[in-house]
Amino acid sequence: MITNKTQLAAESNKSMNSYLAPLVQQIQPSGIRKFFDLAAGSKDIISLGVGEPDFKTPWHVREACVYSLERGFTGYTSNAGMPELREGIANYLHTRFAVDYNPEDQIIATVGGSEAIDLALRALIAPGDEILIPEPCYISYSPITAIGGGIPVGIETFGEDNFKLTAEGLEAKITPRSKILILCYPSNPTGAIMTRADWEPIAKVVEKHDLIVISDEIYAELTYGSNHVSFASLPGMKDRTILVSGFSKAFAMTGWRMGYACGHPDLISAMLKIHQYTVMCAPSMGQVAALEALTNGMEEKDRMADSYNQRRRLIVKGLRDAGLECHEPQGAFYAFPSIQATGLSSDEFAQRLLREYKVAAVPGSVFGLGGEGYLRCSYATSVSQLNEAVERIGAFVRQLEQERA
Amino acid sequence: MNEMNELKRKVLELLKEDARSSTELMATLLGAEEEDVKMVIEQMEKEHVIVKYATVVNWDKVDDERVTALIEVQITPERGRGFEGIAERIYLYPQVKSVYLMSGAYDLLVEVEGRNLREVANFVSEKLSPIDAVLSTKTNFTLKKYKQDGIIFEEHQEDNRLMISP
């Protein structure tokens, strides 16, 4: 047995990079990672950088899981997930978003929404296919597209349009190789949502160019003012859409890694093939918890959404009072203020804010096209922390003004 | 009107969370006018919906010995007044912190606080038990408070999330 750490370190210092798959070598580490490392060593930091609820999973959900473990429910489930869970998901989607799926062959329970997106891309991409991605967006779409052999094509969205995707913007990026459009509304990082009227012209373009849509609706339960409109609920779009969602955001269940995908039986069956050969099935205990969340968790979910809404008002007002322009986010739990007036790049702004004022937020540039000049601030944190954070941001903005004067 | 009732309910929820919240903060959180928040608070104070702004204290952490007992009391109700008169006789004692009329094996649950065990025992034997209508008492001393008014005393509220995440 080797116990000498120096010896171990020396052994592992030999580079193994030449063995890596070329596709993986090309992937850059996430820009968020750099900030994670910067923030990790510091103390007394207020973090607006966390993309997850600050609530614990509701107790009844945790308790249902514990009870199932006590009863020994620890084995595999069917590959697509427990039938009761798939039925629960079908009922939920019908009630909440007016989309109907057959639990037997149109729904698959996955290891988080992330696995669902990965499965969808791997099931669909042929080498050289172009995948259209409205940006700024969740950081994973582009790298997993590339890992799957596809070519990510960003479509820039703009603050002036409240970061909504437009039919013109989409059409301008379409080529004969375009195959898939990845949507994520309500949006991480911008908080943008799409109304039915916003979707209709997009659906026409999707139909005209025969695209398949992967619609990541993980934040669907967190909208403020108007209800979420699922892309799959638009006329003619259900069969060409893979609806992806999960339990992480609505039910404060990030660590459980429970998600799902719904779509045409042919697509789901192809995804299921990959799923069964890679992870076999989603964790059984997570599935029990997810079913409990769907069955009895709506009241708690509403309470949490209400609390995010309150804090959304607080941070938007706070950021505007601090002197930053901030559009009103209508969904998810992120504010995305512009820092362009300060003259700093979003990376510089975020680094200095972290070092000098101990507030961690994520530079918009890491989220792709259109993100430069913005900052992602998560408001899934306590009122007192938010108040303190916006005060510190205000002090930093004033300092920058003095520096420029 | 419904909107006002909704605002009242939400203001009460925020005050229950933190009685020291400013009206300005509450107005921002609720997307309401500060004047409206002030108005509903004044109204609720007047109507005794808001009875008092109090502090939940974990006395175990203060160097100040106190003993609390929950006393189950069986009583004979009075003709015409039921339990009202006798409940009033009991709750007027300053050492009585709360009185509830209960269903089940006894009638009143009385929370009594004293500086030590003897003080509570004396209250039970000299004040409470001798009341004519009181048939029996059963005194349960509180050994430790884990949760009160929805607040868990020893809960560790650390935020274990990563500082930055996607």
XYZ file of C-alpha atoms in Angstrom:
571
model
C 0.000 0.000 0.000
C 1.338 3.449 -0.910
C 0.977 5.909 1.937
C 3.528 8.507 0.951
C 1.651 11.531 -0.398
C 4.658 12.999 -2.214
C 5.186 9.737 -3.984
C 1.506 9.650 -4.885
C 1.607 13.223 -6.173
C 4.711 12.526 -8.255
C 3.077 9.513 -9.796
C -0.065 11.423 -10.724
C 1.873 14.357 -12.176
C 2.630 12.440 -15.336
C 0.357 13.891 -18.009
C -2.280 11.554 -19.343
C -3.797 14.155 -21.653
C -2.624 12.413 -24.802
C -5.020 9.585 -24.035
C -8.077 11.818 -23.876
C -10.727 11.823 -26.562
C -10.150 14.808 -28.880
C -13.734 15.994 -28.346
C -13.244 16.139 -24.594
C -9.852 17.828 -24.941
C -11.494 20.638 -26.850
C -14.059 21.342 -24.137
C -13.115 24.309 -21.957
C -13.759 24.117 -18.209
C -16.829 26.107 -17.170
C -16.255 29.826 -16.546
C -18.245 29.338 -13.349
C -15.541 26.996 -12.104
C -12.984 29.819 -11.991
C -15.261 31.858 -9.758
C -15.977 28.897 -7.605
C -12.233 28.555 -6.975
C -11.864 32.291 -6.311
C -14.735 32.330 -3.837
C -13.767 29.100 -2.114
C -10.779 30.567 -0.246
C -12.481 33.728 0.991
C -14.459 34.291 4.140
C -17.574 36.355 4.939
C -18.742 36.208 1.369
C -22.357 36.803 0.480
C -23.144 34.538 -2.399
C -25.539 35.510 -5.142
C -23.886 32.845 -7.221
C -25.921 29.845 -6.214
C -28.214 28.350 -8.807
C -30.301 26.384 -6.383
C -33.095 26.965 -3.878
C -32.100 28.023 -0.363
C -34.901 25.882 1.044
C -34.375 22.347 2.202
C -36.440 19.691 0.458
C -39.853 19.786 2.195
C -39.890 17.462 5.184
C -42.761 15.284 3.970
C -40.715 14.499 0.836
C -37.621 13.598 2.829
C -39.733 11.589 5.237
C -41.413 9.611 2.433
C -37.965 8.661 1.188
C -36.719 7.683 4.653
C -39.822 5.576 5.215
C -39.382 3.808 1.903
C -35.773 3.020 2.818
C -36.913 1.651 6.176
C -39.229 -0.664 4.311
C -36.303 -1.817 2.191
C -37.201 -0.174 -1.097
C -33.635 -0.165 -2.344
C -33.624 -2.104 -5.605
C -33.665 -1.191 -9.286
C -36.860 0.126 -10.766
C -37.902 -0.388 -14.356
C -35.577 1.438 -16.753
C -38.023 4.213 -17.540
C -38.833 4.699 -13.847
C -41.554 3.531 -11.462
C -44.909 3.360 -13.286
C -46.556 5.335 -10.438
C -44.014 8.126 -10.847
C -44.477 8.295 -14.618
C -48.211 8.407 -14.093
C -47.747 11.153 -11.506
C -45.655 13.148 -13.983
C -48.308 12.679 -16.704
C -51.075 13.922 -14.379
C -48.974 16.838 -13.232
C -48.139 17.991 -16.780
C -51.768 17.660 -17.791
C -53.010 19.691 -14.829
C -50.336 22.358 -14.765
C -49.396 22.895 -18.416
C -52.123 21.217 -20.477
C -49.802 18.737 -22.200
C -50.734 15.070 -22.324
C -48.260 12.216 -22.372
C -48.800 8.487 -22.108
C -46.853 7.362 -19.044
C -46.170 3.981 -20.618
C -44.079 5.024 -23.592
C -43.767 8.801 -23.596
C -42.128 9.510 -20.246
C -38.768 8.518 -18.819
C -37.498 9.356 -15.327
C -33.877 10.503 -15.472
C -30.964 11.399 -13.241
C -31.762 15.103 -13.135
C -32.869 17.246 -16.039
C -29.214 17.206 -17.119
C -29.301 13.518 -18.010
C -32.537 14.053 -19.908
C -30.912 16.736 -22.076
C -27.833 14.606 -22.628
C -29.983 11.616 -23.626
C -32.028 13.725 -26.015
C -28.931 15.126 -27.697
C -27.186 11.777 -27.933
C -30.312 10.153 -29.347
C -30.680 12.810 -32.027
C -27.300 14.152 -33.094
C -25.571 12.845 -36.199
C -22.018 14.171 -36.642
C -22.068 17.648 -38.114
C -25.652 18.487 -37.137
C -26.099 22.058 -36.005
C -27.814 22.663 -32.692
C -29.364 26.072 -32.208
C -29.003 27.538 -28.733
C -30.468 30.903 -27.694
C -27.944 32.638 -25.450
C -27.197 33.736 -22.754
C -28.165 30.302 -21.468
C -27.404 27.562 -18.982
C -23.734 26.711 -19.346
C -24.052 23.021 -20.281
C -25.950 23.041 -23.574
C -23.046 23.960 -25.782
C -20.426 21.566 -24.281
C -22.751 18.553 -24.208
C -23.763 19.277 -27.784
C -20.100 19.227 -28.745
C -19.436 16.053 -26.742
C -22.346 14.481 -28.613
C -20.704 15.323 -31.928
C -22.960 18.242 -32.836
C -22.054 21.813 -33.655
C -23.485 24.352 -31.205
C -24.762 27.510 -32.894
C -25.524 30.351 -30.500
C -28.387 32.746 -31.153
C -27.831 36.003 -29.329
C -30.785 37.436 -27.414
C -30.828 40.995 -26.149
C -31.690 42.950 -23.032
C -33.864 45.297 -25.130
C -36.090 42.294 -25.956
C -36.051 41.128 -22.321
C -33.828 38.291 -23.563
C -36.689 36.636 -25.428
C -35.915 34.566 -28.505
C -37.372 36.112 -31.664
C -38.408 34.341 -34.858
C -36.091 36.608 -36.854
C -33.146 35.849 -34.593
C -33.811 32.130 -34.900
C -34.353 32.146 -38.658
C -31.135 34.096 -39.248
C -29.073 31.241 -37.802
C -30.789 28.373 -39.589
C -28.794 26.487 -42.236
C -29.522 23.208 -44.049
C -27.591 21.469 -41.250
C -29.766 22.872 -38.439
C -31.541 20.055 -36.652
C -32.294 20.844 -33.015
C -33.320 23.946 -31.115
C -32.649 23.931 -27.365
C -34.985 26.174 -25.391
C -34.739 27.121 -21.746
C -37.568 29.321 -20.537
C -37.979 30.550 -17.825
C -34.329 31.271 -18.415
C -31.236 30.663 -16.395
C -29.482 33.190 -16.264
C -31.751 36.007 -17.468
C -35.081 35.214 -15.793
C -36.825 35.741 -19.145
C -40.051 33.904 -19.914
C -41.963 33.395 -23.160
C -45.695 34.024 -23.508
C -47.970 32.186 -25.927
C -47.779 35.186 -28.244
C -43.963 35.061 -28.073
C -43.953 31.344 -28.888
C -46.312 31.341 -31.868
C -43.936 32.835 -34.453
C -41.118 30.594 -33.117
C -43.324 27.529 -33.632
C -43.892 28.564 -37.258
C -40.137 28.744 -37.888
C -39.613 25.397 -36.146
C -42.230 23.796 -38.391
C -40.994 25.494 -41.553
C -37.460 24.227 -41.027
C -38.467 20.861 -39.607
C -36.534 21.305 -36.347
C -36.701 19.142 -33.257
C -36.989 21.098 -30.018
C -35.499 20.182 -26.675
C -37.419 22.341 -24.230
C -35.803 22.589 -20.821
C -38.644 23.667 -18.539
C -36.953 23.088 -15.196
C -38.005 26.552 -13.937
C -41.623 26.236 -15.159
C -43.062 26.503 -11.642
C -41.179 29.697 -10.898
C -42.926 32.433 -12.865
C -44.142 35.708 -11.467
C -47.188 37.341 -12.966
C -48.060 35.015 -15.818
C -48.135 31.234 -16.000
C -45.542 29.214 -17.851
C -46.501 28.172 -21.377
C -44.940 24.858 -22.330
C -43.600 24.822 -25.882
C -45.093 21.337 -26.296
C -48.579 22.750 -25.667
C -48.515 24.781 -28.898
C -50.499 23.369 -31.824
C -48.440 20.865 -33.794
C -45.370 21.130 -31.554
C -45.844 18.200 -29.182
C -44.476 15.526 -31.505
C -41.390 17.520 -32.403
C -40.633 18.557 -28.821
C -38.815 16.723 -26.068
C -39.999 18.309 -22.855
C -37.347 18.142 -20.166
C -37.937 19.041 -16.563
C -37.225 17.902 -13.037
C -37.768 18.379 -9.353
C -34.678 20.385 -8.394
C -35.992 23.929 -8.624
C -39.718 23.668 -7.894
C -39.391 21.317 -4.943
C -35.922 22.277 -3.672
C -34.535 18.851 -4.600
C -31.246 19.637 -6.356
C -29.167 16.931 -4.706
C -31.673 14.177 -5.429
C -30.914 14.365 -9.149
C -34.430 13.608 -10.280
C -35.637 14.716 -13.688
C -37.658 13.476 -16.619
C -38.144 13.722 -20.348
C -41.380 13.422 -22.297
C -41.915 13.136 -26.013
C -42.863 11.060 -29.021
C -42.567 7.301 -28.276
C -39.890 6.868 -30.976
C -37.701 9.544 -29.415
C -38.270 8.356 -25.857
C -37.550 4.775 -26.844
C -34.219 5.838 -28.388
C -33.341 7.811 -25.252
C -34.321 4.848 -23.111
C -31.795 2.659 -24.932
C -28.952 4.986 -23.924
C -30.369 5.414 -20.420
C -30.609 1.660 -19.770
C -27.054 1.007 -20.950
C -25.573 3.868 -18.944
C -27.406 4.440 -15.659
C -29.966 1.597 -15.753
C -32.574 3.631 -13.916
C -32.865 6.775 -11.805
C -32.191 6.137 -8.090
C -35.167 4.376 -6.550
C -35.140 6.520 -3.384
C -35.170 9.675 -5.485
C -38.112 8.371 -7.439
C -40.089 7.797 -4.240
C -39.308 11.328 -3.099
C -40.267 12.771 -6.477
C -43.607 10.993 -6.429
C -44.319 12.342 -2.942
C -43.406 15.864 -4.106
C -45.842 15.629 -7.019
C -48.601 14.092 -4.938
C -48.489 16.253 -1.807
C -45.992 19.003 -2.455
C -47.940 21.713 -4.283
C -48.661 23.798 -1.205
C -45.010 23.911 -0.175
C -44.000 24.642 -3.753
C -46.396 27.625 -3.831
C -45.021 28.893 -0.542
C -41.447 28.747 -1.844
C -42.392 30.405 -5.150
C -44.118 33.168 -3.203
C -40.985 33.736 -1.186
C -38.811 33.927 -4.352
C -41.233 36.462 -5.761
C -40.843 38.675 -2.686
C -37.096 38.489 -2.892
C -37.195 39.151 -6.640
C -38.865 42.500 -5.939
C -36.270 43.259 -3.302
C -33.219 42.531 -5.458
C -34.507 44.315 -8.558
C -35.232 47.439 -6.509
C -31.904 47.067 -4.685
C -29.892 46.716 -7.904
C -31.662 49.667 -9.504
C -31.100 51.758 -6.361
C -27.454 50.711 -6.554
C -27.310 52.395 -9.954
C -27.463 49.352 -12.224
C -29.936 48.976 -15.047
C -31.956 45.830 -14.460
C -34.775 44.417 -16.569
C -37.545 42.759 -14.626
C -37.013 38.994 -14.526
C -40.321 37.141 -14.902
C -39.179 33.653 -13.988
C -36.529 31.427 -12.345
C -34.610 33.042 -9.450
C -32.014 35.220 -11.145
C -31.701 38.933 -11.743
C -29.473 39.839 -14.670
C -28.477 43.490 -14.287
C -26.411 45.328 -16.868
C -23.019 46.518 -15.666
C -22.136 48.158 -18.985
C -22.359 51.679 -17.567
C -19.466 50.925 -15.210
C -17.067 50.439 -18.122
C -15.816 47.116 -16.758
C -16.162 43.772 -18.466
C -18.498 41.422 -16.632
C -15.541 39.236 -15.676
C -13.604 42.175 -14.202
C -16.702 43.473 -12.441
C -17.455 40.101 -10.859
C -13.829 39.513 -9.844
C -13.465 42.918 -8.205
C -16.888 42.674 -6.555
C -15.807 39.390 -5.045
C -12.325 40.507 -3.962
C -13.133 44.020 -2.776
C -16.723 43.743 -1.563
C -17.081 40.026 -0.847
C -20.131 39.469 -2.985
C -20.046 36.459 -5.291
C -22.054 36.731 -8.495
C -21.475 35.152 -11.875
C -20.245 37.201 -14.850
C -22.748 37.145 -17.699
C -20.002 36.292 -20.191
C -19.907 32.658 -19.043
C -23.444 32.168 -20.350
C -22.519 32.735 -23.991
C -23.470 35.323 -26.596
C -25.172 38.420 -25.257
C -24.049 37.753 -21.689
C -21.086 40.137 -21.700
C -21.921 43.325 -19.827
C -24.267 41.567 -17.414
C -24.050 39.862 -14.042
C -26.110 36.918 -12.846
C -27.386 37.455 -9.309
C -29.328 34.603 -7.738
C -31.924 35.796 -5.260
C -32.452 32.370 -3.730
C -30.900 33.621 -0.514
C -32.169 35.269 2.652
C -33.670 38.767 2.754
C -30.959 39.996 5.112
C -28.197 38.659 2.836
C -29.851 40.206 -0.209
C -30.128 43.567 1.528
C -26.483 43.455 2.522
C -25.413 42.289 -0.964
C -27.175 45.107 -2.828
C -25.734 47.629 -0.389
C -22.240 46.334 -1.089
C -22.896 46.369 -4.846
C -24.089 49.990 -4.505
C -20.889 50.918 -2.669
C -18.815 49.217 -5.378
C -20.664 51.033 -8.185
C -20.121 54.366 -6.394
C -16.438 53.565 -6.001
C -16.184 52.800 -9.720
C -17.836 56.143 -10.499
C -15.253 57.927 -8.355
C -12.428 56.025 -10.034
C -13.675 57.161 -13.427
C -14.180 60.791 -12.373
C -61.494 44.433 -0.222
C -60.091 41.000 -0.975
C -56.867 42.656 -2.017
C -56.667 44.359 1.391
C -57.349 41.069 3.155
C -54.599 39.439 1.094
C -52.226 42.275 2.014
C -53.135 41.894 5.696
C -52.453 38.173 5.591
C -49.098 38.669 3.880
C -48.042 41.450 6.248
C -48.915 39.192 9.197
C -46.803 36.396 7.723
C -43.829 38.734 7.347
C -44.268 40.080 10.885
C -44.484 36.554 12.268
C -41.174 35.875 10.534
C -39.561 39.082 11.804
C -41.527 41.551 13.915
C -38.846 44.156 13.333
C -39.283 44.260 9.515
C -39.632 47.854 8.384
C -42.754 48.912 6.503
C -40.493 49.954 3.646
C -38.986 46.471 3.363
C -42.393 44.798 3.619
C -43.776 47.062 0.897
C -40.874 46.135 -1.406
C -41.202 42.417 -0.731
C -44.939 42.468 -1.349
C -44.911 44.878 -4.270
C -47.278 47.145 -2.318
C -47.338 50.837 -1.407
C -45.668 51.591 1.913
C -48.675 53.735 2.908
C -50.961 50.715 2.462
C -48.699 48.533 4.587
C -48.660 51.168 7.353
C -52.428 51.491 7.135
C -53.190 47.773 7.447
C -50.768 47.429 10.358
C -52.416 50.316 12.220
C -55.818 48.851 11.500
C -54.799 45.413 12.731
C -53.256 46.881 15.870
C -56.478 48.761 16.558
C -58.595 45.681 15.968
C -56.306 43.596 18.174
C -55.478 41.257 15.309
C -51.909 42.150 16.161
C -52.005 41.790 19.920
C -48.371 42.433 20.741
C -44.877 42.367 19.221
C -42.945 39.816 21.264
C -39.593 38.062 21.179
C -39.104 34.315 21.221
C -36.361 33.683 23.771
C -34.410 30.533 24.412
C -34.103 31.037 28.200
C -31.864 27.997 28.472
C -29.101 30.128 26.986
C -29.557 32.921 29.532
C -28.132 32.665 33.008
C -31.543 33.099 34.546
C -33.177 30.090 36.142
C -36.776 29.533 35.193
C -39.110 26.605 35.457
C -42.095 26.049 33.240
C -44.914 23.598 33.828
C -47.871 22.554 31.727
C -50.743 21.794 34.071
C -53.721 19.733 33.001
C -56.763 20.965 34.920
C -60.162 19.332 35.198
C -62.939 21.692 36.256
C -66.664 21.788 36.792
C -68.157 24.301 34.382
C -70.361 27.034 35.836
C -74.023 27.206 34.954
C -74.562 29.856 32.277
C -70.894 30.756 31.853
C -69.337 27.388 31.155
C -65.572 27.575 31.381
C -65.245 31.342 30.863
C -65.339 32.573 34.474
C -63.006 29.946 35.814
C -60.582 30.381 32.921
C -60.486 34.102 33.695
C -59.779 33.462 37.371
C -56.824 31.367 36.334
C -55.362 33.486 33.536
C -55.321 36.653 35.647
C -52.489 35.277 37.795
C -49.273 36.827 36.468
C -47.356 33.548 36.710
C -49.803 31.976 34.239
C -48.351 32.389 30.745
C -51.104 30.736 28.715
C -54.439 29.028 29.156
C -56.153 26.835 26.564
C -59.541 25.136 26.679
C -58.927 21.598 25.465
C -60.929 18.657 24.211
C -60.015 15.257 25.657
C -59.142 13.981 29.105
C -58.959 17.380 30.826
C -60.468 20.830 30.333
C -57.808 23.493 30.655
C -54.135 23.413 29.827
C -52.360 26.032 31.924
C -48.766 27.087 31.331
C -47.138 28.375 34.499
C -43.710 29.905 34.836
C -41.746 30.299 38.082
C -38.214 30.953 39.296
C -37.911 27.427 40.658
C -39.761 24.184 41.190
C -41.049 25.187 44.623
C -42.585 28.394 43.281
C -44.584 26.486 40.663
C -45.557 23.803 43.177
C -46.755 26.486 45.593
C -48.840 28.104 42.885
C -50.529 24.799 42.118
C -51.188 23.848 45.720
C -52.063 27.287 47.099
C -53.748 29.072 44.195
C -54.918 26.688 41.541
C -56.092 23.559 43.391
C -58.110 25.390 46.086
C -60.390 26.996 43.474
C -63.810 25.439 44.084
C -64.467 24.434 40.496
C -61.091 22.742 40.091
C -61.533 18.979 40.365
C -57.983 17.870 39.705
C -54.607 19.024 38.445
C -51.719 17.168 36.865
C -48.450 19.083 36.708
C -45.941 18.356 33.903
C -42.624 20.161 34.236
C -40.885 21.177 31.038
C -37.404 19.711 30.897
C -36.226 21.274 27.671
C -37.798 23.329 24.900
C -36.900 22.185 21.405
C -39.372 24.222 19.406
C -41.705 27.095 20.211
C -44.023 29.099 17.972
C -42.688 27.222 14.948
C -39.106 28.111 15.759
C -36.613 25.327 16.347
C -34.228 26.489 19.087
C -31.172 24.468 18.244
C -31.541 24.492 14.478
C -28.320 25.158 12.673
C -29.132 27.491 9.839
C -25.824 27.252 8.012
C -26.041 27.487 4.274
C -24.193 24.436 3.025
C -24.629 25.192 -0.635
C -21.654 25.774 -2.917
C -20.762 29.467 -3.251
C -21.236 29.355 -6.993
C -23.199 26.821 -8.990
C -24.733 26.599 -12.470
